[in-house]
Coordinates of C-alpha atoms in Angstrom, one line a residue:
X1 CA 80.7 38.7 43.6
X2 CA 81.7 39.0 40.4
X3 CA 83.3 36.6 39.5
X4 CA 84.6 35.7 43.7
X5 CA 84.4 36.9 46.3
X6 CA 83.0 40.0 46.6
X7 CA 81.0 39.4 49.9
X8 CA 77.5 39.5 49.5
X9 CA 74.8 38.2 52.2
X10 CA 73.9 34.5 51.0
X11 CA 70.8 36.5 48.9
X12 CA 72.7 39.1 47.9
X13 CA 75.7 36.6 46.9
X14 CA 73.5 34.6 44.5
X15 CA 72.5 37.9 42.5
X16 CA 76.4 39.5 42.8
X17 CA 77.4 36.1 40.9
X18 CA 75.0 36.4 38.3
X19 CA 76.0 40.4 38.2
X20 CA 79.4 39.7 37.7
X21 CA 78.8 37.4 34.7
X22 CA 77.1 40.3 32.7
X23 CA 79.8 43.0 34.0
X24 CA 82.6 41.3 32.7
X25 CA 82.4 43.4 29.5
X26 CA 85.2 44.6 27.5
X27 CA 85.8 48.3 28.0
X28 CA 84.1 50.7 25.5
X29 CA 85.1 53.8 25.5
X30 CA 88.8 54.6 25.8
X31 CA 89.8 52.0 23.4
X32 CA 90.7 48.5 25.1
X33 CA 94.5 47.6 25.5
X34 CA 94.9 44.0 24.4
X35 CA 95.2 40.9 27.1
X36 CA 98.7 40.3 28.2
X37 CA 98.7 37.2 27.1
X38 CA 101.6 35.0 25.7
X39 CA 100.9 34.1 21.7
X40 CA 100.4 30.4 21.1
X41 CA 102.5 27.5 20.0
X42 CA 102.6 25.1 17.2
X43 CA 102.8 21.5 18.1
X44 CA 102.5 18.5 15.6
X45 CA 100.0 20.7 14.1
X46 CA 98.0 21.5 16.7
X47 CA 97.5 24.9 18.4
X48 CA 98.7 25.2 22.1
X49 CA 98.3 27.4 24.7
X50 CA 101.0 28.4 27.1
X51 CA 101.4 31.0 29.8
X52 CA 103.5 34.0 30.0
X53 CA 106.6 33.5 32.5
X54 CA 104.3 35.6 35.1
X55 CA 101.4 33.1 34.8
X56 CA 103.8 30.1 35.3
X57 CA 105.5 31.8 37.8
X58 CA 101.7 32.7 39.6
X59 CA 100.4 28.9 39.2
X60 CA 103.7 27.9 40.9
X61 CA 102.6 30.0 44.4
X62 CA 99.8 27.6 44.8
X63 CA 97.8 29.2 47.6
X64 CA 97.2 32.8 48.8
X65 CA 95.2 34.2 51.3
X66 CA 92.3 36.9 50.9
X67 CA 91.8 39.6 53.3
X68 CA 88.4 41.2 53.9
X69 CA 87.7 44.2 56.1
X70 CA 85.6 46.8 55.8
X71 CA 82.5 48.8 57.3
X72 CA 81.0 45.3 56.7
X73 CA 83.1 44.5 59.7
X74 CA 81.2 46.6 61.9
X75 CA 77.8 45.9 60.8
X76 CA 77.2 41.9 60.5
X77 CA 76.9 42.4 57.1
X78 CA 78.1 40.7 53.6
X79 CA 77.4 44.3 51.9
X80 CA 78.0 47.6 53.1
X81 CA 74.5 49.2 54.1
X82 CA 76.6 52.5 54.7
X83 CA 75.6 53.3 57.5
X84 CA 78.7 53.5 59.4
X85 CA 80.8 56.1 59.1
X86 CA 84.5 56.3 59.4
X87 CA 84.9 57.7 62.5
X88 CA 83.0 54.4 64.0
X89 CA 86.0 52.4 62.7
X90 CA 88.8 51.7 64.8
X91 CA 90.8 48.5 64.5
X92 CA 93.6 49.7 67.5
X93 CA 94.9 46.1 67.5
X94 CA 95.8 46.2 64.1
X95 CA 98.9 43.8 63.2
X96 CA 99.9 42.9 59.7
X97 CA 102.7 41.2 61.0
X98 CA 100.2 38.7 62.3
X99 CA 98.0 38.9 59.3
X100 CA 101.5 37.5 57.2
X101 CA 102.3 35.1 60.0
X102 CA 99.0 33.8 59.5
X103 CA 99.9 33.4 55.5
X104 CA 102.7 32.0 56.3
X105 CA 101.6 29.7 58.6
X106 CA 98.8 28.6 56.0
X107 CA 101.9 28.0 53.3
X108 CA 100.5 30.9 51.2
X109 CA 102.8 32.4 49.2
X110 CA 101.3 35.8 48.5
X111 CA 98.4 37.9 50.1
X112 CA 95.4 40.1 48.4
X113 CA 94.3 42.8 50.2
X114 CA 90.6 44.2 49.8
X115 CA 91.9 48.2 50.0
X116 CA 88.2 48.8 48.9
X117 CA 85.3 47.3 48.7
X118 CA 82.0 47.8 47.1
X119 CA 80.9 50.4 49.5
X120 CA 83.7 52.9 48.3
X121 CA 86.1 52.7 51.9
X122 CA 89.4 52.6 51.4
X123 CA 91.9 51.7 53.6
X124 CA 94.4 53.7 52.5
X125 CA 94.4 57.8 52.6
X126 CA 93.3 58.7 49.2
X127 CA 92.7 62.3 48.0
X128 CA 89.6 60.9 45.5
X129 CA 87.3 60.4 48.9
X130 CA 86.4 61.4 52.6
X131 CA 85.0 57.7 53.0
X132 CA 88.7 56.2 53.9
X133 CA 91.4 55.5 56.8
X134 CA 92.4 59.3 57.3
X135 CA 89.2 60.1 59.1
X136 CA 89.0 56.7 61.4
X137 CA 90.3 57.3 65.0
X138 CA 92.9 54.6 63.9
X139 CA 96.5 55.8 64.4
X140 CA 94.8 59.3 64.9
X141 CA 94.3 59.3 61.2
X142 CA 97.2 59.2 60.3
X143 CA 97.6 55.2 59.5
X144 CA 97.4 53.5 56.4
X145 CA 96.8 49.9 56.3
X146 CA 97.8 49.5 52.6
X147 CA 101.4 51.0 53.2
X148 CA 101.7 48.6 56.8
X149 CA 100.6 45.6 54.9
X150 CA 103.0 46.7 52.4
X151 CA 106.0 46.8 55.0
X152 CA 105.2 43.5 56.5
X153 CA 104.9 41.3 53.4
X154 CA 108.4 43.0 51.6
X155 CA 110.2 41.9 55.7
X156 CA 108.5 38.6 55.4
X157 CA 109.3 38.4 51.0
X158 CA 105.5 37.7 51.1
X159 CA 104.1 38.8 47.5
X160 CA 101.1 41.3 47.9
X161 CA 97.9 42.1 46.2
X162 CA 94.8 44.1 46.1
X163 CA 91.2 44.1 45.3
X164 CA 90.0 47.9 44.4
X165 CA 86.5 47.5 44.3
X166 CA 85.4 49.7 40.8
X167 CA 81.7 49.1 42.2
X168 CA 81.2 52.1 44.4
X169 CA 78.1 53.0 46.5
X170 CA 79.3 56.1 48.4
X171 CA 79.3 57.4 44.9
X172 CA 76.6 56.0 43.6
X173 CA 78.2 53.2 41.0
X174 CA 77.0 50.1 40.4
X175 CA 79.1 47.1 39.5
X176 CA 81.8 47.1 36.6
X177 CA 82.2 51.0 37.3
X178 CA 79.1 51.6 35.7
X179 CA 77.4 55.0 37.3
X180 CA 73.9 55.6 38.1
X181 CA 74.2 58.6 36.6
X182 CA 75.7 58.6 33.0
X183 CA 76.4 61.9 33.1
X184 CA 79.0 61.4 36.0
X185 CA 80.4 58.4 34.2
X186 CA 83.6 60.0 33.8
X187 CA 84.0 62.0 36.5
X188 CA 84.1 58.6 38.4
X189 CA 86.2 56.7 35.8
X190 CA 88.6 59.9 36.7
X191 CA 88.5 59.1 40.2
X192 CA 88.7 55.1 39.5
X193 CA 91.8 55.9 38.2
X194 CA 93.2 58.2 40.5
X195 CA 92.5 55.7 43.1
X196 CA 94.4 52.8 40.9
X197 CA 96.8 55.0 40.3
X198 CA 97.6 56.3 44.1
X199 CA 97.3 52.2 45.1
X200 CA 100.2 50.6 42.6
X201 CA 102.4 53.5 42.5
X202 CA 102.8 54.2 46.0
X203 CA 103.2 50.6 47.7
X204 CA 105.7 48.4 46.0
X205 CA 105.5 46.0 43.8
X206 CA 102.0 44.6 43.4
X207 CA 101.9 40.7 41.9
X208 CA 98.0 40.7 41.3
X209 CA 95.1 43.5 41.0
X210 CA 91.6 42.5 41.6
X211 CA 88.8 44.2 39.4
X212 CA 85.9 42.3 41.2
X213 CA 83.0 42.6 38.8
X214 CA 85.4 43.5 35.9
X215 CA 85.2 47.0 34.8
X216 CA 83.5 48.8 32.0
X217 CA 86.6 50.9 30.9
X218 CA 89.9 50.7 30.4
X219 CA 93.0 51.3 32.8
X220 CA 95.4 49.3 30.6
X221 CA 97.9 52.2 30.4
X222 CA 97.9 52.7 34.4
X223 CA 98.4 48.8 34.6
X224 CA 101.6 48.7 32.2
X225 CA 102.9 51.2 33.9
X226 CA 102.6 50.5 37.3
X227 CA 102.3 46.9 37.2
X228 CA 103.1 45.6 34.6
X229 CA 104.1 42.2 36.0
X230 CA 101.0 41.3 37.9
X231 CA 98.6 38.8 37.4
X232 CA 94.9 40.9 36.6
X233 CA 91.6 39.1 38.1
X234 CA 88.9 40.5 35.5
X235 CA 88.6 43.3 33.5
X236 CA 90.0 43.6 29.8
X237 CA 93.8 43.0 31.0
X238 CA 92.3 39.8 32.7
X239 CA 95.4 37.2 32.9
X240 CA 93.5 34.8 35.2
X241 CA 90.0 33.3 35.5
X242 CA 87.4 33.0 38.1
X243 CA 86.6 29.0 38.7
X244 CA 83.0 30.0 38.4
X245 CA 82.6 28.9 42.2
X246 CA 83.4 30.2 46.0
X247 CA 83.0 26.5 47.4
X248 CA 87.3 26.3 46.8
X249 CA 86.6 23.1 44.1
X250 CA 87.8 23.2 40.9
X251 CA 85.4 20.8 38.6
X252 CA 87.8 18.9 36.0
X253 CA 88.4 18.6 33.9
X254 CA 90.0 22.0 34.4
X255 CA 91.9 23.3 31.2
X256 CA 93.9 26.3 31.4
X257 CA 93.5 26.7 27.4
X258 CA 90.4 29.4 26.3
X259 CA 89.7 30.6 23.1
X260 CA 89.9 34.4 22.8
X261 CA 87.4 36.9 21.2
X262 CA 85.0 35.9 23.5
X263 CA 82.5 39.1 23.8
X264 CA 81.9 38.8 27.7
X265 CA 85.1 37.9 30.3
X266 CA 82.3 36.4 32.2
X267 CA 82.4 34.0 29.0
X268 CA 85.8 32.8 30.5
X269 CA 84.4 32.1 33.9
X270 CA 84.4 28.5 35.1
X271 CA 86.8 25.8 35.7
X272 CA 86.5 23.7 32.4
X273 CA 88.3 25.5 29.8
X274 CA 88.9 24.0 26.7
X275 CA 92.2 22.5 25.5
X276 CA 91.9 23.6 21.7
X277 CA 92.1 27.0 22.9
X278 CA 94.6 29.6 21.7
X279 CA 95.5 31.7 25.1
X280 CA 96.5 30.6 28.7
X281 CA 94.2 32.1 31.6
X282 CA 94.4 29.9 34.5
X283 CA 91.7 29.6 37.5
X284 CA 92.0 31.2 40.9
X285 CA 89.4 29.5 43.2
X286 CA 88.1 31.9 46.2
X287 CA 86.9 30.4 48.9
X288 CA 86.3 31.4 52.6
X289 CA 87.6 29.8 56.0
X290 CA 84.3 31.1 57.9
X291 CA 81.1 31.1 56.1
X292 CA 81.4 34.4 55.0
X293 CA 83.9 37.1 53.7
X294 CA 83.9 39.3 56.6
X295 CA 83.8 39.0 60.3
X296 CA 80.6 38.6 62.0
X297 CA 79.5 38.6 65.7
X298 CA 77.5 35.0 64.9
X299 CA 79.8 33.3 62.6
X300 CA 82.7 31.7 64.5
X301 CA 81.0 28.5 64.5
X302 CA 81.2 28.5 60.8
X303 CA 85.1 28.0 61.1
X304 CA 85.6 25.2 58.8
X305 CA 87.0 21.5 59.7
X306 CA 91.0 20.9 58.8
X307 CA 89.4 17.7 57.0
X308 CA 87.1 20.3 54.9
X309 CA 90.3 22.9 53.7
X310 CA 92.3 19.9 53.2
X311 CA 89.6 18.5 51.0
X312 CA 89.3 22.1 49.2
X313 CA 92.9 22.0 48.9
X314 CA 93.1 18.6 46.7
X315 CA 90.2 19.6 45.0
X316 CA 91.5 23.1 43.9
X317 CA 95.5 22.8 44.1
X318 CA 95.4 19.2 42.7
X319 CA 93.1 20.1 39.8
X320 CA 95.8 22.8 38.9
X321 CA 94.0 26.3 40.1
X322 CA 95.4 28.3 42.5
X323 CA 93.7 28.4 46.2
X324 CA 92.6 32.3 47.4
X325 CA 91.4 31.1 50.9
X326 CA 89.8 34.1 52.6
X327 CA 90.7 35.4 56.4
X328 CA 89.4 37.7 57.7
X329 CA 90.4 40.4 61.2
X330 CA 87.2 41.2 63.2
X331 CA 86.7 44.8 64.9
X332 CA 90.0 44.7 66.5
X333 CA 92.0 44.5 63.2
X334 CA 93.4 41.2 64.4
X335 CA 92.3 37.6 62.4
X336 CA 91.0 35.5 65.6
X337 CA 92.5 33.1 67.5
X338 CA 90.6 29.6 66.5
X339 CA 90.8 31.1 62.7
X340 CA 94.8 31.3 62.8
X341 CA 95.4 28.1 64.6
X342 CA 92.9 26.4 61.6
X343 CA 95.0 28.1 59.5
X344 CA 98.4 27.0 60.9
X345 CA 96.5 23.1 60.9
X346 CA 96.1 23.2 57.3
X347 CA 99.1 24.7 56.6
X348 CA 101.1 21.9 58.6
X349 CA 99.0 19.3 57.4
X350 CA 99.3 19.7 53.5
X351 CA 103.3 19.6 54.7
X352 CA 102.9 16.2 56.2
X353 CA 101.1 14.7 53.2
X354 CA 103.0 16.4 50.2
X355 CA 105.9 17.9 51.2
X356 CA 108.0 15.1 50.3
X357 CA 107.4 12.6 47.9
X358 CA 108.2 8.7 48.8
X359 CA 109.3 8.7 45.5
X360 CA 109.6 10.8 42.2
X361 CA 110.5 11.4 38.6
X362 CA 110.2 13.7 35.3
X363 CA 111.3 13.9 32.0
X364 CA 109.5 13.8 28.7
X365 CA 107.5 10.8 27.0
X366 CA 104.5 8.6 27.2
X367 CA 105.8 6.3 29.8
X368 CA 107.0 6.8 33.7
X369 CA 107.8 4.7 36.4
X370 CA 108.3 4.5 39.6
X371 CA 110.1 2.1 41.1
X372 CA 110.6 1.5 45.0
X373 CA 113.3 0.3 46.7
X374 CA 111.2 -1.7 49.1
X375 CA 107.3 -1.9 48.8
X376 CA 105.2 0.8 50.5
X377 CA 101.4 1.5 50.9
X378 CA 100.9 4.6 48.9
X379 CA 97.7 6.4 48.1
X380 CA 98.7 9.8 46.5
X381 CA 100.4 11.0 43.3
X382 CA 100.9 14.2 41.8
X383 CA 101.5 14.7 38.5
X384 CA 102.6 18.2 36.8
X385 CA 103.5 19.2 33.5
X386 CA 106.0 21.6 32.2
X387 CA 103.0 24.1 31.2
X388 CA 105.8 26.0 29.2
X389 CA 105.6 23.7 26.6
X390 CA 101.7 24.1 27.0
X391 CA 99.3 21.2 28.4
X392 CA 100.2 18.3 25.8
X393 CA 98.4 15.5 28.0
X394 CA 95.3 14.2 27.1
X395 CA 94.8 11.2 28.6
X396 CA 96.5 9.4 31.2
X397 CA 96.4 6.4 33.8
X398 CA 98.1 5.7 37.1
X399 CA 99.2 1.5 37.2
X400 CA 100.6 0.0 40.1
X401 CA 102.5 -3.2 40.4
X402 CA 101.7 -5.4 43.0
X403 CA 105.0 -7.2 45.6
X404 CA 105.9 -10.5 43.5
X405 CA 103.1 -9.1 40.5
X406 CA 104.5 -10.9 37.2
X407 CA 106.5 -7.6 35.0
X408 CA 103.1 -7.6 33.1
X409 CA 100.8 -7.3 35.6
X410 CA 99.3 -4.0 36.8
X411 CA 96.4 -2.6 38.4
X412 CA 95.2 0.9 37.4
X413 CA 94.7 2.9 40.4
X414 CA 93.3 6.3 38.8
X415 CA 93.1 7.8 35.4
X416 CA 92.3 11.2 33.9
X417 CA 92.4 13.9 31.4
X418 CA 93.6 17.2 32.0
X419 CA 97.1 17.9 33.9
X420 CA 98.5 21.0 33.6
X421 CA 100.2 22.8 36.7
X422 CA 99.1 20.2 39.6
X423 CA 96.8 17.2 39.6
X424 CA 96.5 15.2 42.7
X425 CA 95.2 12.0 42.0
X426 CA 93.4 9.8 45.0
X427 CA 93.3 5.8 45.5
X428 CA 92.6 3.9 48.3
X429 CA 95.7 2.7 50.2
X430 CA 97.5 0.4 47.8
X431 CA 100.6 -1.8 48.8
X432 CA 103.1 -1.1 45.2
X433 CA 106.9 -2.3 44.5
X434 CA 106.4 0.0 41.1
X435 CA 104.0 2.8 40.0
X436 CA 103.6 3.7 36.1
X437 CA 101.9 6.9 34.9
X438 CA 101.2 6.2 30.9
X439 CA 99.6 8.9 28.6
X440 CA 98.1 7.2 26.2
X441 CA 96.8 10.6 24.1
X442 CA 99.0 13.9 23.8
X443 CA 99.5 16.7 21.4
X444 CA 103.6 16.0 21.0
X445 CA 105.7 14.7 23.0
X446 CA 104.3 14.8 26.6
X447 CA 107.0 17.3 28.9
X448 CA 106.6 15.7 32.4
X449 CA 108.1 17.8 35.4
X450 CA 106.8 16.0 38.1
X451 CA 105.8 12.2 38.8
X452 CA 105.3 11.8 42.8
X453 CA 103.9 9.2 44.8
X454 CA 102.8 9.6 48.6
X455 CA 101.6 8.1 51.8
X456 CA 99.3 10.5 52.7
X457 CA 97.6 8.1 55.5
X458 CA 94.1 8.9 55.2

């Protein structure tokens, strides 16, 4: 899984990560097209970065869900072994309509589809190869997941993506796009793009493309044309980051500054960043609600806890990444039961505890408070900066003023470095009549968009 998720048994997992750090090479041949990636700003003196409108817009969604299916599906198995054909495939219940009501329900904002995975099946009929929907008994074959998908998320105003797998077994091409063969290297890099090609120009608007494992050569020109908007998940147009994990946690401090010219994208991986650094490329953290990717006969007792995706949540979301949280239909084409009513859980409980502030601010400066019309028990805040004006907090400390507490006299509750799109702070239930966020280091004047307190009550 090159840089997330592409499912991989638990051995097979550890040596996809470490393949995907080495595949994330900058195309070759072909000649690279740049990263689409805003120039920097000047601050004070200091170089910052700051995203394009699509990468602020992107942060902003805050979670999406993953979809995985595929022959893996049908064999208990991270990694197709290929030995199921397409005519064993037929997910009759199929219902993307439940698949967004599931999003939905979860509070995601937009959906990635894997159309194909490493094994080369696609689930939408493609003229590049026989392994793919049109020879399943599904719909007679004559469906096409991709297009369905499609349908439900523009009724629902869901935003879609996909994952097109350029590792490709049924023909014999290992990760990155890289054949076996070299002498069929471009006959595949052909049918790569034919594939990429049929995918973004035939469905709608796609808001991010997945290239798990990056790719060794270059579809910049299909990109701009087709998509020219969406966010790119490795690969030499890469406009996000993998956090480097697939436990959904975001270690901080978690920059959203790197410094380009880095020889490797695999170089970019991981959630620290570096706040000197000249280009914006924000984490997406992947992470599964089972144990694995796919649906497996043994695995629905590896459901995760609402207390363990709430957890992920605050450590992913409010440390300013964006939460991928997998789900995943077993052989019916339907996600189960238990997995969409977890889903709907943590979707209602991350509403309880931060869909409304107790109280708020923003504006720019070192200093913000809070102050409560009556005193309340709070034990949340979130803090956000306007990342159009790039991350300018560097340091910063949550203070709370005790009922009756002399105007002089506060407690620090928390206290940090990095900010950026979200940070959720934690404190142990604390009784306050004010609450003060101070930055005490910033490049410039700090921009400030959001300074909320909560009673979460746990």
């Amino acid at each position: 899984m090159t840089s997330p998720l592409a499912p991989v048994a638990l051995a097979v997992l550890v040596s996809s990560l470490a393949s995907a750090c080495f595949a994330l090479q900058v195309a070759p041949a072909r000649g690279t097209t740049p990263p689409l990636l805003a120039e920097p700003i000047r601050v004070d003196g200091h170089t910052l970065a700051v995203p394009t409108p699509q990468q602020a817009a992107w942060q902003a969604l805050g979670v999406g869900m993953f979809i995985h299916m595929a022959p893996q599906t049908w064999q208990d198995s991270e990694t197709d072994t290929m030995a199921t054909p397409a005519s064993a495939m037929n997910p009759e219940k199929l219902d993307t309509e439940q698949w967004v009501n599931v999003a939905e329900s979860m509070g995601a904002k937009y959906i990635v589809f894997v159309a194909k995975h490493e094994g080369g099946f696609c689930w939408w009929p493609t003229t590049t190869t026989d392994y793919n929907v049109s020879n399943t008994p599904f719909k007679g074959g004559k469906g096409d997941v991709l297009a369905m998908l499609a349908e439900s998320c523009r009724k629902h105003k869901m935003k879609l993506g996909v994952y097109i797998s350029p590792q490709d077994k049924k023909h014999n091409i290992g990760v990155g796009g890289k054949a076996a063969d070299a002498t069929k290297q471009a006959e595949y890099e052909t049918l790569f793009r034919t594939q990429l090609t049929e995918v973004l120009s035939r469905y709608g608007e796609m808001m991010e493309v997945w290239f798990d494992g990056s790719l060794i050569f270059d579809v910049g020109d299909i990109l701009t044309k087709h998509a020219p908007n969406a966010m790119v998940f490795q690969g030499p147009q890469a406009t996000i980051r993998w956090v480097g994990n697939e436990s959904g946690i975001v270690a901080g401090p978690a920059w959203n500054a790197v410094k380009l010219g880095k020889q490797k994208w695999g170089d970019y991986t991981g959630a620290d960043g570096d706040p000197t650094g000249d280009r914006w490329l924000p984490n997406e953290v992947d992470a599964r609600i089972r144990a694995t990717w796919f649906w497996q006969t043994d695995n629905h007792a590896t459901l995760k806890s609402l207390d363990a995706l709430v957890e992920m949540y605050e450590t992913s979301v409010g440390r300013g990444g964006v939460l991928l949280l997998n789900n995943t239909p077993d052989r019916s084409g339907l996600i189960p039961e238990a997995d969409a009513k977890r889903a709907a859980e943590f979707g209602a409980e991350i509403k309880r505890r931060y869909g409304v502030p107790t109280i708020d601010t923003s504006g720019s400066g070192p200093v913000h408070t809070l102050t409560l019309s009556a005193p309340a028990e709070l034990d949340r805040v979130i803090i956000s900066e306007d990342i159009t004006k790039g991350e300018r907090i560097r340091k910063y400390v949550i203070e709370a003023q005790a009922p009756g507490a002399a105007a002089t006299e506060w407690k620090q509750l928390a206290a940090g470095t990095a900010v950026g799109a979200k940070r959720i702070e934690r404190f142990a239930p604390t009784k306050v009549s004010k609450l003060r966020l101070r930055i005490i280091e910033s490049v410039g004047e700090p921009k400030v968009s959001t300074f909320a307190a909560f009673q979460a009550g746990t």
